[in-house]
């Protein structure tokens, strides 16, 4: 042990006090197994002359490092009752990421909120009445075949709605339309975000569980132009003009006339006749819509002919596919972190 060794340790400590956390500093220099302790262990074996020379230096070094530590510790506790060592390194917290369907659903909600729509919700376990009958899809009507359904056993009924048929997992968010209209008079603009279920085989475009965003605008003097303006505005806010879209006639029993909105296929842009996403058409349907069928207003108990309105249902995963160029809808529920982590 030489004078220079002790000096070198002091110099190192002066740098470390600014870069190490306090506890690591204490352990390294002044702890029981620290560098100063090491010097004292060596000291015992020194000659008398060396002891005379190095003794005071070593004692001074010990005091200096102790002071350094205490001063730094005091600066952490300044004006604070309890000691809080802000120099300690924190634990790294793994931050999760949102599913792209959630991101799109939230974005859609905020876009429609900006356009004056109010968010409402309804049950995922529905009864036959609200899912089908009240939406102008009576029993034995061929239109019911459009929705393959998960049914509950006959004896299970929703509390307070025992007379409203068998229970099922809702096949769309549309039942909430009738639940809302039964209790509210127009004018209103509402959206219904939520999970929906279909009993069907899965492929790149189909899943048995997915999300929809239902929209309903009812008032006096509402027509299809109002619908087109709202949807064009919403699409513009989301895609910022980067995707072409088109309106086509379509059929749903609860609207008349019915239409669908397609967005151009990002995968092939109509150039691949075997494209698994658009089947070669060049378009992907993301939205079904139309003017609310007068029969629904009648079921809701509204005065005949007084109100008009439009309704639309957006396939949220379809939307996310078009937005993020995802070519297989099964990825959303795959829990594959390599997929999910791309959407932080
Ligand atoms: Zn395509």
mmCIF file of C-alpha atoms and ligand atoms in Angstrom:
data_model
loop_
_atom_site.group_PDB
_atom_site.id
_atom_site.type_symbol
_atom_site.label_atom_id
_atom_site.label_comp_id
_atom_site.label_asym_id
_atom_site.label_seq_id
_atom_site.Cartn_x
_atom_site.Cartn_y
_atom_site.Cartn_z
ATOM 1 C CA UNK A 1 0.000 0.000 0.000
ATOM 2 C CA UNK A 2 1.330 3.380 -1.015
ATOM 3 C CA UNK A 3 0.259 6.990 -0.547
ATOM 4 C CA UNK A 4 -0.605 7.103 -4.251
ATOM 5 C CA UNK A 5 -2.996 4.152 -3.938
ATOM 6 C CA UNK A 6 -5.012 5.972 -1.265
ATOM 7 C CA UNK A 7 -5.047 9.190 -3.326
ATOM 8 C CA UNK A 8 -6.218 7.301 -6.391
ATOM 9 C CA UNK A 9 -9.130 5.833 -4.437
ATOM 10 C CA UNK A 10 -10.118 9.289 -3.168
ATOM 11 C CA UNK A 11 -10.091 10.688 -6.690
ATOM 12 C CA UNK A 12 -12.160 7.803 -7.981
ATOM 13 C CA UNK A 13 -14.648 8.327 -5.153
ATOM 14 C CA UNK A 14 -15.032 12.006 -6.063
ATOM 15 C CA UNK A 15 -16.166 10.976 -9.543
ATOM 16 C CA UNK A 16 -18.306 8.097 -8.331
ATOM 17 C CA UNK A 17 -20.250 10.240 -5.881
ATOM 18 C CA UNK A 18 -21.869 11.900 -8.893
ATOM 19 C CA UNK A 19 -22.486 8.790 -10.955
ATOM 20 C CA UNK A 20 -23.174 5.955 -8.511
ATOM 21 C CA UNK A 21 -26.297 5.702 -6.404
ATOM 22 C CA UNK A 22 -25.609 6.379 -2.711
ATOM 23 C CA UNK A 23 -25.931 2.808 -1.504
ATOM 24 C CA UNK A 24 -23.497 1.475 -4.121
ATOM 25 C CA UNK A 25 -21.079 4.269 -3.177
ATOM 26 C CA UNK A 26 -21.284 3.364 0.508
ATOM 27 C CA UNK A 27 -20.695 -0.334 -0.149
ATOM 28 C CA UNK A 28 -17.794 0.294 -2.521
ATOM 29 C CA UNK A 29 -15.846 2.747 -0.326
ATOM 30 C CA UNK A 30 -16.889 2.907 3.318
ATOM 31 C CA UNK A 31 -18.792 -0.314 3.884
ATOM 32 C CA UNK A 32 -17.423 -3.172 5.932
ATOM 33 C CA UNK A 33 -15.974 -4.799 2.836
ATOM 34 C CA UNK A 34 -15.209 -1.522 1.090
ATOM 35 C CA UNK A 35 -11.904 -0.169 -0.210
ATOM 36 C CA UNK A 36 -11.105 1.756 2.999
ATOM 37 C CA UNK A 37 -11.611 -1.419 5.016
ATOM 38 C CA UNK A 38 -9.247 -3.207 2.644
ATOM 39 C CA UNK A 39 -6.572 -0.568 3.326
ATOM 40 C CA UNK A 40 -6.976 -1.027 7.084
ATOM 41 C CA UNK A 41 -6.587 -4.797 6.748
ATOM 42 C CA UNK A 42 -3.359 -4.278 4.820
ATOM 43 C CA UNK A 43 -2.231 -1.645 7.329
ATOM 44 C CA UNK A 44 -1.798 -4.255 10.068
ATOM 45 C CA UNK A 45 1.014 -5.880 8.137
ATOM 46 C CA UNK A 46 3.012 -2.727 7.456
ATOM 47 C CA UNK A 47 6.369 -1.873 8.991
ATOM 48 C CA UNK A 48 6.430 0.627 11.886
ATOM 49 C CA UNK A 49 7.856 3.360 9.622
ATOM 50 C CA UNK A 50 5.166 2.846 7.007
ATOM 51 C CA UNK A 51 2.499 2.813 9.690
ATOM 52 C CA UNK A 52 3.741 6.171 10.983
ATOM 53 C CA UNK A 53 3.636 7.667 7.498
ATOM 54 C CA UNK A 54 0.404 6.157 6.159
ATOM 55 C CA UNK A 55 -1.669 6.047 9.385
ATOM 56 C CA UNK A 56 -2.700 9.732 9.351
ATOM 57 C CA UNK A 57 -3.279 9.666 5.560
ATOM 58 C CA UNK A 58 -5.520 6.662 5.818
ATOM 59 C CA UNK A 59 -7.513 8.162 8.692
ATOM 60 C CA UNK A 60 -7.917 11.373 6.732
ATOM 61 C CA UNK A 61 -9.075 9.448 3.659
ATOM 62 C CA UNK A 62 -11.669 7.616 5.748
ATOM 63 C CA UNK A 63 -13.019 10.905 7.144
ATOM 64 C CA UNK A 64 -13.034 12.512 3.703
ATOM 65 C CA UNK A 65 -15.029 9.700 2.091
ATOM 66 C CA UNK A 66 -17.431 9.573 5.044
ATOM 67 C CA UNK A 67 -18.022 13.304 4.718
ATOM 68 C CA UNK A 68 -18.547 12.965 0.994
ATOM 69 C CA UNK A 69 -21.201 10.319 1.612
ATOM 70 C CA UNK A 70 -22.963 12.215 4.412
ATOM 71 C CA UNK A 71 -23.045 15.442 2.429
ATOM 72 C CA UNK A 72 -24.564 13.737 -0.598
ATOM 73 C CA UNK A 73 -27.106 12.007 1.618
ATOM 74 C CA UNK A 74 -28.050 15.301 3.252
ATOM 75 C CA UNK A 75 -28.660 16.928 -0.098
ATOM 76 C CA UNK A 76 -31.200 14.175 -0.793
ATOM 77 C CA UNK A 77 -33.057 14.837 2.448
ATOM 78 C CA UNK A 78 -32.981 18.631 2.283
ATOM 79 C CA UNK A 79 -36.333 20.021 3.445
ATOM 80 C CA UNK A 80 -37.745 16.536 3.489
ATOM 81 C CA UNK A 81 -38.785 14.679 6.585
ATOM 82 C CA UNK A 82 -38.111 11.226 5.189
ATOM 83 C CA UNK A 83 -35.023 10.156 3.377
ATOM 84 C CA UNK A 84 -35.589 9.563 -0.294
ATOM 85 C CA UNK A 85 -32.620 8.532 -2.345
ATOM 86 C CA UNK A 86 -33.380 9.834 -5.798
ATOM 87 C CA UNK A 87 -29.978 8.670 -7.007
ATOM 88 C CA UNK A 88 -31.107 5.026 -6.787
ATOM 89 C CA UNK A 89 -31.734 3.391 -10.117
ATOM 90 C CA UNK A 90 -35.393 2.501 -10.636
ATOM 91 C CA UNK A 91 -36.791 -0.829 -11.730
ATOM 92 C CA UNK A 92 -37.511 -0.989 -15.428
ATOM 93 C CA UNK A 93 -41.213 -1.427 -15.948
ATOM 94 C CA UNK A 94 -42.306 -3.339 -19.042
ATOM 95 C CA UNK A 95 -44.925 -1.238 -20.769
ATOM 96 C CA UNK A 96 -47.530 -3.172 -22.699
ATOM 97 C CA UNK A 97 -48.980 -2.090 -26.022
ATOM 98 C CA UNK A 98 -52.537 -1.704 -27.196
ATOM 99 C CA UNK A 99 -54.139 -4.092 -29.621
ATOM 100 C CA UNK A 100 -54.530 -2.295 -32.978
ATOM 101 C CA UNK A 101 -58.281 -2.995 -32.818
ATOM 102 C CA UNK A 102 -58.415 -1.063 -29.521
ATOM 103 C CA UNK A 103 -56.414 1.783 -31.027
ATOM 104 C CA UNK A 104 -58.780 2.033 -33.995
ATOM 105 C CA UNK A 105 -61.886 1.688 -31.831
ATOM 106 C CA UNK A 106 -60.733 4.547 -29.606
ATOM 107 C CA UNK A 107 -59.841 6.648 -32.620
ATOM 108 C CA UNK A 108 -63.247 6.035 -34.188
ATOM 109 C CA UNK A 109 -64.955 6.962 -30.918
ATOM 110 C CA UNK A 110 -63.060 10.218 -30.675
ATOM 111 C CA UNK A 111 -63.714 11.093 -34.347
ATOM 112 C CA UNK A 112 -67.466 10.529 -33.960
ATOM 113 C CA UNK A 113 -67.507 12.370 -30.646
ATOM 114 C CA UNK A 114 -66.003 15.357 -32.457
ATOM 115 C CA UNK A 115 -68.822 15.038 -34.984
ATOM 116 C CA UNK A 116 -71.376 15.309 -32.176
ATOM 117 C CA UNK A 117 -72.107 11.658 -31.353
ATOM 118 C CA UNK A 118 -72.643 10.384 -27.814
ATOM 119 C CA UNK A 119 -71.220 7.005 -26.739
ATOM 120 C CA UNK A 120 -73.613 4.388 -25.335
ATOM 121 C CA UNK A 121 -73.206 0.679 -24.556
ATOM 122 C CA UNK A 122 -75.310 -2.466 -24.401
ATOM 123 C CA UNK A 123 -75.037 -6.093 -23.225
ATOM 124 C CA UNK A 124 -72.868 -8.685 -25.015
ATOM 125 C CA UNK A 125 -75.302 -11.423 -23.988
ATOM 126 C CA UNK A 126 -78.474 -10.474 -25.800
ATOM 127 C CA UNK A 127 -81.859 -12.053 -26.260
ATOM 128 C CA UNK A 128 -83.428 -13.107 -29.502
ATOM 129 C CA UNK A 129 -85.857 -10.189 -29.458
ATOM 130 C CA UNK A 130 -83.309 -7.359 -29.529
ATOM 131 C CA UNK A 131 -80.763 -9.169 -31.693
ATOM 132 C CA UNK A 132 -83.280 -10.219 -34.376
ATOM 133 C CA UNK A 133 -87.035 -9.628 -33.964
ATOM 134 C CA UNK A 134 -86.892 -5.938 -33.039
ATOM 135 C CA UNK A 135 -84.528 -5.348 -35.965
ATOM 136 C CA UNK A 136 -87.085 -6.559 -38.473
ATOM 137 C CA UNK A 137 -85.585 -10.060 -38.713
ATOM 138 C CA UNK A 138 -88.475 -12.319 -37.649
ATOM 139 C CA UNK A 139 -88.098 -16.020 -36.914
ATOM 140 C CA UNK A 140 -87.874 -18.174 -40.039
ATOM 141 C CA UNK A 141 -86.957 -15.127 -42.106
ATOM 142 C CA UNK A 142 -84.170 -16.161 -44.507
ATOM 143 C CA UNK A 143 -82.198 -13.050 -43.455
ATOM 144 C CA UNK A 144 -81.407 -14.766 -40.147
ATOM 145 C CA UNK A 145 -79.068 -17.013 -42.078
ATOM 146 C CA UNK A 146 -76.810 -13.980 -42.543
ATOM 147 C CA UNK A 147 -75.865 -14.269 -38.894
ATOM 148 C CA UNK A 148 -74.494 -17.541 -37.568
ATOM 149 C CA UNK A 149 -75.087 -17.392 -33.871
ATOM 150 C CA UNK A 150 -73.851 -18.769 -30.542
ATOM 151 C CA UNK A 151 -77.014 -19.761 -28.625
ATOM 152 C CA UNK A 152 -77.362 -20.346 -24.886
ATOM 153 C CA UNK A 153 -79.452 -23.270 -23.571
ATOM 154 C CA UNK A 154 -83.223 -22.606 -23.710
ATOM 155 C CA UNK A 155 -83.673 -22.319 -19.957
ATOM 156 C CA UNK A 156 -81.217 -19.425 -19.563
ATOM 157 C CA UNK A 157 -82.899 -16.013 -19.874
ATOM 158 C CA UNK A 158 -81.837 -12.456 -19.105
ATOM 159 C CA UNK A 159 -83.200 -11.159 -15.790
ATOM 160 C CA UNK A 160 -86.306 -9.055 -16.356
ATOM 161 C CA UNK A 161 -86.483 -10.018 -20.033
ATOM 162 C CA UNK A 162 -87.758 -13.584 -19.782
ATOM 163 C CA UNK A 163 -90.417 -12.986 -22.443
ATOM 164 C CA UNK A 164 -87.898 -11.812 -25.020
ATOM 165 C CA UNK A 165 -86.716 -15.165 -26.330
ATOM 166 C CA UNK A 166 -83.594 -17.279 -26.079
ATOM 167 C CA UNK A 167 -80.234 -15.834 -25.106
ATOM 168 C CA UNK A 168 -77.330 -15.537 -27.492
ATOM 169 C CA UNK A 169 -74.001 -13.780 -27.891
ATOM 170 C CA UNK A 170 -74.919 -10.681 -29.868
ATOM 171 C CA UNK A 171 -74.045 -10.997 -33.541
ATOM 172 C CA UNK A 172 -73.852 -7.219 -34.017
ATOM 173 C CA UNK A 173 -74.056 -4.031 -31.962
ATOM 174 C CA UNK A 174 -77.378 -3.158 -33.632
ATOM 175 C CA UNK A 175 -79.574 -4.475 -30.762
ATOM 176 C CA UNK A 176 -78.475 -1.419 -28.777
ATOM 177 C CA UNK A 177 -80.326 0.735 -31.354
ATOM 178 C CA UNK A 178 -83.673 -0.597 -30.182
ATOM 179 C CA UNK A 179 -82.718 -0.625 -26.501
ATOM 180 C CA UNK A 180 -81.840 3.058 -26.828
ATOM 181 C CA UNK A 181 -84.846 4.076 -28.965
ATOM 182 C CA UNK A 182 -87.270 2.443 -26.504
ATOM 183 C CA UNK A 183 -86.113 4.895 -23.854
ATOM 184 C CA UNK A 184 -85.232 8.031 -25.833
ATOM 185 C CA UNK A 185 -87.025 10.334 -28.230
ATOM 186 C CA UNK A 186 -85.169 11.934 -31.173
ATOM 187 C CA UNK A 187 -83.224 13.966 -32.009
ATOM 188 C CA UNK A 188 -80.094 12.007 -31.066
ATOM 189 C CA UNK A 189 -76.739 10.915 -32.492
ATOM 190 C CA UNK A 190 -75.213 7.911 -30.736
ATOM 191 C CA UNK A 191 -72.424 5.421 -31.303
ATOM 192 C CA UNK A 192 -72.115 1.985 -29.742
ATOM 193 C CA UNK A 193 -68.635 0.460 -29.550
ATOM 194 C CA UNK A 194 -68.475 -3.192 -28.527
ATOM 195 C CA UNK A 195 -67.633 -6.846 -28.985
ATOM 196 C CA UNK A 196 -69.683 -9.089 -31.235
ATOM 197 C CA UNK A 197 -69.682 -12.821 -31.995
ATOM 198 C CA UNK A 198 -70.415 -15.108 -34.943
ATOM 199 C CA UNK A 199 -70.458 -18.866 -35.019
ATOM 200 C CA UNK A 200 -68.307 -19.384 -38.071
ATOM 201 C CA UNK A 201 -65.080 -20.854 -39.341
ATOM 202 C CA UNK A 202 -62.126 -18.499 -39.227
ATOM 203 C CA UNK A 203 -59.976 -17.425 -42.154
ATOM 204 C CA UNK A 204 -57.965 -14.347 -43.145
ATOM 205 C CA UNK A 205 -61.156 -12.243 -43.236
ATOM 206 C CA UNK A 206 -63.389 -13.912 -40.632
ATOM 207 C CA UNK A 207 -63.170 -14.368 -36.868
ATOM 208 C CA UNK A 208 -65.731 -15.680 -34.389
ATOM 209 C CA UNK A 209 -65.140 -12.674 -32.132
ATOM 210 C CA UNK A 210 -64.603 -9.115 -33.303
ATOM 211 C CA UNK A 211 -65.595 -5.520 -32.623
ATOM 212 C CA UNK A 212 -68.136 -3.232 -34.178
ATOM 213 C CA UNK A 213 -68.948 0.405 -33.882
ATOM 214 C CA UNK A 214 -72.614 1.069 -34.411
ATOM 215 C CA UNK A 215 -73.868 4.542 -35.230
ATOM 216 C CA UNK A 216 -77.390 5.915 -35.165
ATOM 217 C CA UNK A 217 -78.594 9.395 -36.066
ATOM 218 C CA UNK A 218 -82.308 10.114 -35.851
ATOM 219 C CA UNK A 219 -84.192 13.370 -36.184
ATOM 220 C CA UNK A 220 -86.754 15.022 -38.418
ATOM 221 C CA UNK A 221 -85.543 15.562 -41.991
ATOM 222 C CA UNK A 222 -82.519 13.265 -41.995
ATOM 223 C CA UNK A 223 -81.608 11.724 -45.344
ATOM 224 C CA UNK A 224 -78.828 9.796 -47.047
ATOM 225 C CA UNK A 225 -76.873 12.983 -47.793
ATOM 226 C CA UNK A 226 -76.419 13.498 -44.046
ATOM 227 C CA UNK A 227 -75.045 9.980 -43.804
ATOM 228 C CA UNK A 228 -72.630 10.462 -46.698
ATOM 229 C CA UNK A 229 -71.303 13.721 -45.284
ATOM 230 C CA UNK A 230 -70.759 12.253 -41.812
ATOM 231 C CA UNK A 231 -69.024 9.127 -43.134
ATOM 232 C CA UNK A 232 -66.865 11.031 -45.627
ATOM 233 C CA UNK A 233 -65.808 13.418 -42.880
ATOM 234 C CA UNK A 234 -64.999 10.556 -40.486
ATOM 235 C CA UNK A 235 -62.997 8.654 -43.138
ATOM 236 C CA UNK A 236 -61.120 11.803 -44.049
ATOM 237 C CA UNK A 237 -60.131 12.315 -40.405
ATOM 238 C CA UNK A 238 -58.894 8.724 -40.124
ATOM 239 C CA UNK A 239 -57.267 8.010 -43.483
ATOM 240 C CA UNK A 240 -56.430 11.607 -44.381
ATOM 241 C CA UNK A 241 -57.288 10.962 -48.017
ATOM 242 C CA UNK A 242 -54.851 8.063 -48.426
ATOM 243 C CA UNK A 243 -57.520 5.440 -49.231
ATOM 244 C CA UNK A 244 -60.182 5.528 -51.911
ATOM 245 C CA UNK A 245 -63.696 4.655 -50.856
ATOM 246 C CA UNK A 246 -67.019 3.925 -52.526
ATOM 247 C CA UNK A 247 -70.695 3.616 -51.584
ATOM 248 C CA UNK A 248 -72.622 0.588 -52.891
ATOM 249 C CA UNK A 249 -76.221 -0.574 -52.493
ATOM 250 C CA UNK A 250 -76.576 -3.456 -50.053
ATOM 251 C CA UNK A 251 -79.203 -5.239 -47.990
ATOM 252 C CA UNK A 252 -79.841 -5.387 -44.248
ATOM 253 C CA UNK A 253 -83.351 -6.066 -42.934
ATOM 254 C CA UNK A 254 -83.279 -3.141 -40.503
ATOM 255 C CA UNK A 255 -82.504 -0.439 -43.062
ATOM 256 C CA UNK A 256 -84.127 0.711 -46.279
ATOM 257 C CA UNK A 257 -82.378 1.484 -48.523
ATOM 258 C CA UNK A 258 -79.242 -0.300 -47.376
ATOM 259 C CA UNK A 259 -75.714 0.399 -48.494
ATOM 260 C CA UNK A 260 -72.155 -0.538 -47.788
ATOM 261 C CA UNK A 261 -68.936 1.403 -47.778
ATOM 262 C CA UNK A 262 -65.821 -0.168 -49.283
ATOM 263 C CA UNK A 263 -62.221 0.945 -48.951
ATOM 264 C CA UNK A 264 -59.739 0.047 -51.671
ATOM 265 C CA UNK A 265 -57.726 -3.132 -51.054
ATOM 266 C CA UNK A 266 -54.296 -2.064 -49.818
ATOM 267 C CA UNK A 267 -52.791 -5.454 -50.574
ATOM 268 C CA UNK A 268 -53.442 -5.765 -54.295
ATOM 269 C CA UNK A 269 -55.319 -2.584 -55.302
ATOM 270 C CA UNK A 270 -57.451 -4.779 -57.532
ATOM 271 C CA UNK A 271 -54.527 -6.238 -59.416
ATOM 272 C CA UNK A 272 -54.500 -9.739 -57.894
ATOM 273 C CA UNK A 273 -57.484 -11.853 -58.915
ATOM 274 C CA UNK A 274 -56.629 -14.354 -56.169
ATOM 275 C CA UNK A 275 -56.130 -11.770 -53.363
ATOM 276 C CA UNK A 276 -57.303 -13.405 -50.091
ATOM 277 C CA UNK A 277 -58.444 -10.057 -48.685
ATOM 278 C CA UNK A 278 -60.680 -8.717 -51.455
ATOM 279 C CA UNK A 279 -61.167 -11.888 -53.523
ATOM 280 C CA UNK A 280 -59.841 -9.942 -56.495
ATOM 281 C CA UNK A 281 -62.475 -7.188 -56.377
ATOM 282 C CA UNK A 282 -59.978 -4.527 -55.254
ATOM 283 C CA UNK A 283 -62.317 -3.415 -52.439
ATOM 284 C CA UNK A 284 -62.778 -4.330 -48.776
ATOM 285 C CA UNK A 285 -66.145 -3.762 -47.112
ATOM 286 C CA UNK A 286 -65.692 -1.928 -43.808
ATOM 287 C CA UNK A 287 -69.115 -0.564 -43.128
ATOM 288 C CA UNK A 288 -72.777 -1.536 -43.596
ATOM 289 C CA UNK A 289 -75.407 1.142 -43.331
ATOM 290 C CA UNK A 290 -78.693 2.591 -44.489
ATOM 291 C CA UNK A 291 -81.775 4.592 -43.611
ATOM 292 C CA UNK A 292 -83.445 3.135 -40.510
ATOM 293 C CA UNK A 293 -86.409 0.955 -41.566
ATOM 294 C CA UNK A 294 -89.751 2.608 -40.617
ATOM 295 C CA UNK A 295 -90.728 -0.680 -38.978
ATOM 296 C CA UNK A 296 -88.061 -0.075 -36.290
ATOM 297 C CA UNK A 297 -89.515 3.323 -35.416
ATOM 298 C CA UNK A 298 -92.910 1.657 -35.182
ATOM 299 C CA UNK A 299 -91.519 -1.007 -32.807
ATOM 300 C CA UNK A 300 -89.876 1.748 -30.739
ATOM 301 C CA UNK A 301 -93.297 3.433 -30.434
ATOM 302 C CA UNK A 302 -92.479 6.629 -32.340
ATOM 303 C CA UNK A 303 -95.292 8.550 -34.120
ATOM 304 C CA UNK A 304 -95.699 7.251 -37.666
ATOM 305 C CA UNK A 305 -93.721 9.131 -40.315
ATOM 306 C CA UNK A 306 -92.360 11.764 -37.949
ATOM 307 C CA UNK A 307 -88.703 10.742 -37.812
ATOM 308 C CA UNK A 308 -86.014 9.574 -40.195
ATOM 309 C CA UNK A 309 -82.537 8.428 -39.452
ATOM 310 C CA UNK A 310 -79.561 6.440 -40.588
ATOM 311 C CA UNK A 311 -77.635 3.650 -38.926
ATOM 312 C CA UNK A 312 -74.240 2.214 -39.692
ATOM 313 C CA UNK A 313 -72.035 -0.575 -38.378
ATOM 314 C CA UNK A 314 -68.267 -0.460 -38.765
ATOM 315 C CA UNK A 315 -66.156 -3.621 -38.625
ATOM 316 C CA UNK A 316 -63.380 -2.412 -36.349
ATOM 317 C CA UNK A 317 -60.825 -5.128 -37.175
ATOM 318 C CA UNK A 318 -61.472 -4.659 -40.921
ATOM 319 C CA UNK A 319 -60.824 -0.997 -40.404
ATOM 320 C CA UNK A 320 -57.596 -1.665 -38.520
ATOM 321 C CA UNK A 321 -56.496 -4.009 -41.325
ATOM 322 C CA UNK A 322 -56.947 -1.275 -43.900
ATOM 323 C CA UNK A 323 -55.282 1.316 -41.718
ATOM 324 C CA UNK A 324 -52.266 -0.722 -40.595
ATOM 325 C CA UNK A 325 -51.956 -3.006 -43.639
ATOM 326 C CA UNK A 326 -52.689 -6.167 -41.658
ATOM 327 C CA UNK A 327 -53.515 -9.049 -43.979
ATOM 328 C CA UNK A 328 -54.987 -11.612 -41.567
ATOM 329 C CA UNK A 329 -57.774 -10.857 -39.077
ATOM 330 C CA UNK A 330 -56.808 -13.833 -36.902
ATOM 331 C CA UNK A 331 -53.722 -11.927 -35.747
ATOM 332 C CA UNK A 332 -55.853 -9.633 -33.539
ATOM 333 C CA UNK A 333 -56.707 -12.429 -31.105
ATOM 334 C CA UNK A 334 -53.507 -14.409 -31.576
ATOM 335 C CA UNK A 335 -51.762 -12.913 -28.497
ATOM 336 C CA UNK A 336 -48.585 -13.002 -30.601
ATOM 337 C CA UNK A 337 -46.342 -10.383 -28.983
ATOM 338 C CA UNK A 338 -44.298 -9.916 -32.174
ATOM 339 C CA UNK A 339 -47.512 -8.677 -33.769
ATOM 340 C CA UNK A 340 -48.813 -6.656 -30.810
ATOM 341 C CA UNK A 341 -45.580 -4.862 -30.010
ATOM 342 C CA UNK A 342 -45.633 -3.096 -33.373
ATOM 343 C CA UNK A 343 -48.477 -0.854 -32.232
ATOM 344 C CA UNK A 344 -47.013 1.101 -29.304
HETATM 345 ZN ZN1 LIG B 1 -56.913 -7.326 -52.741
#
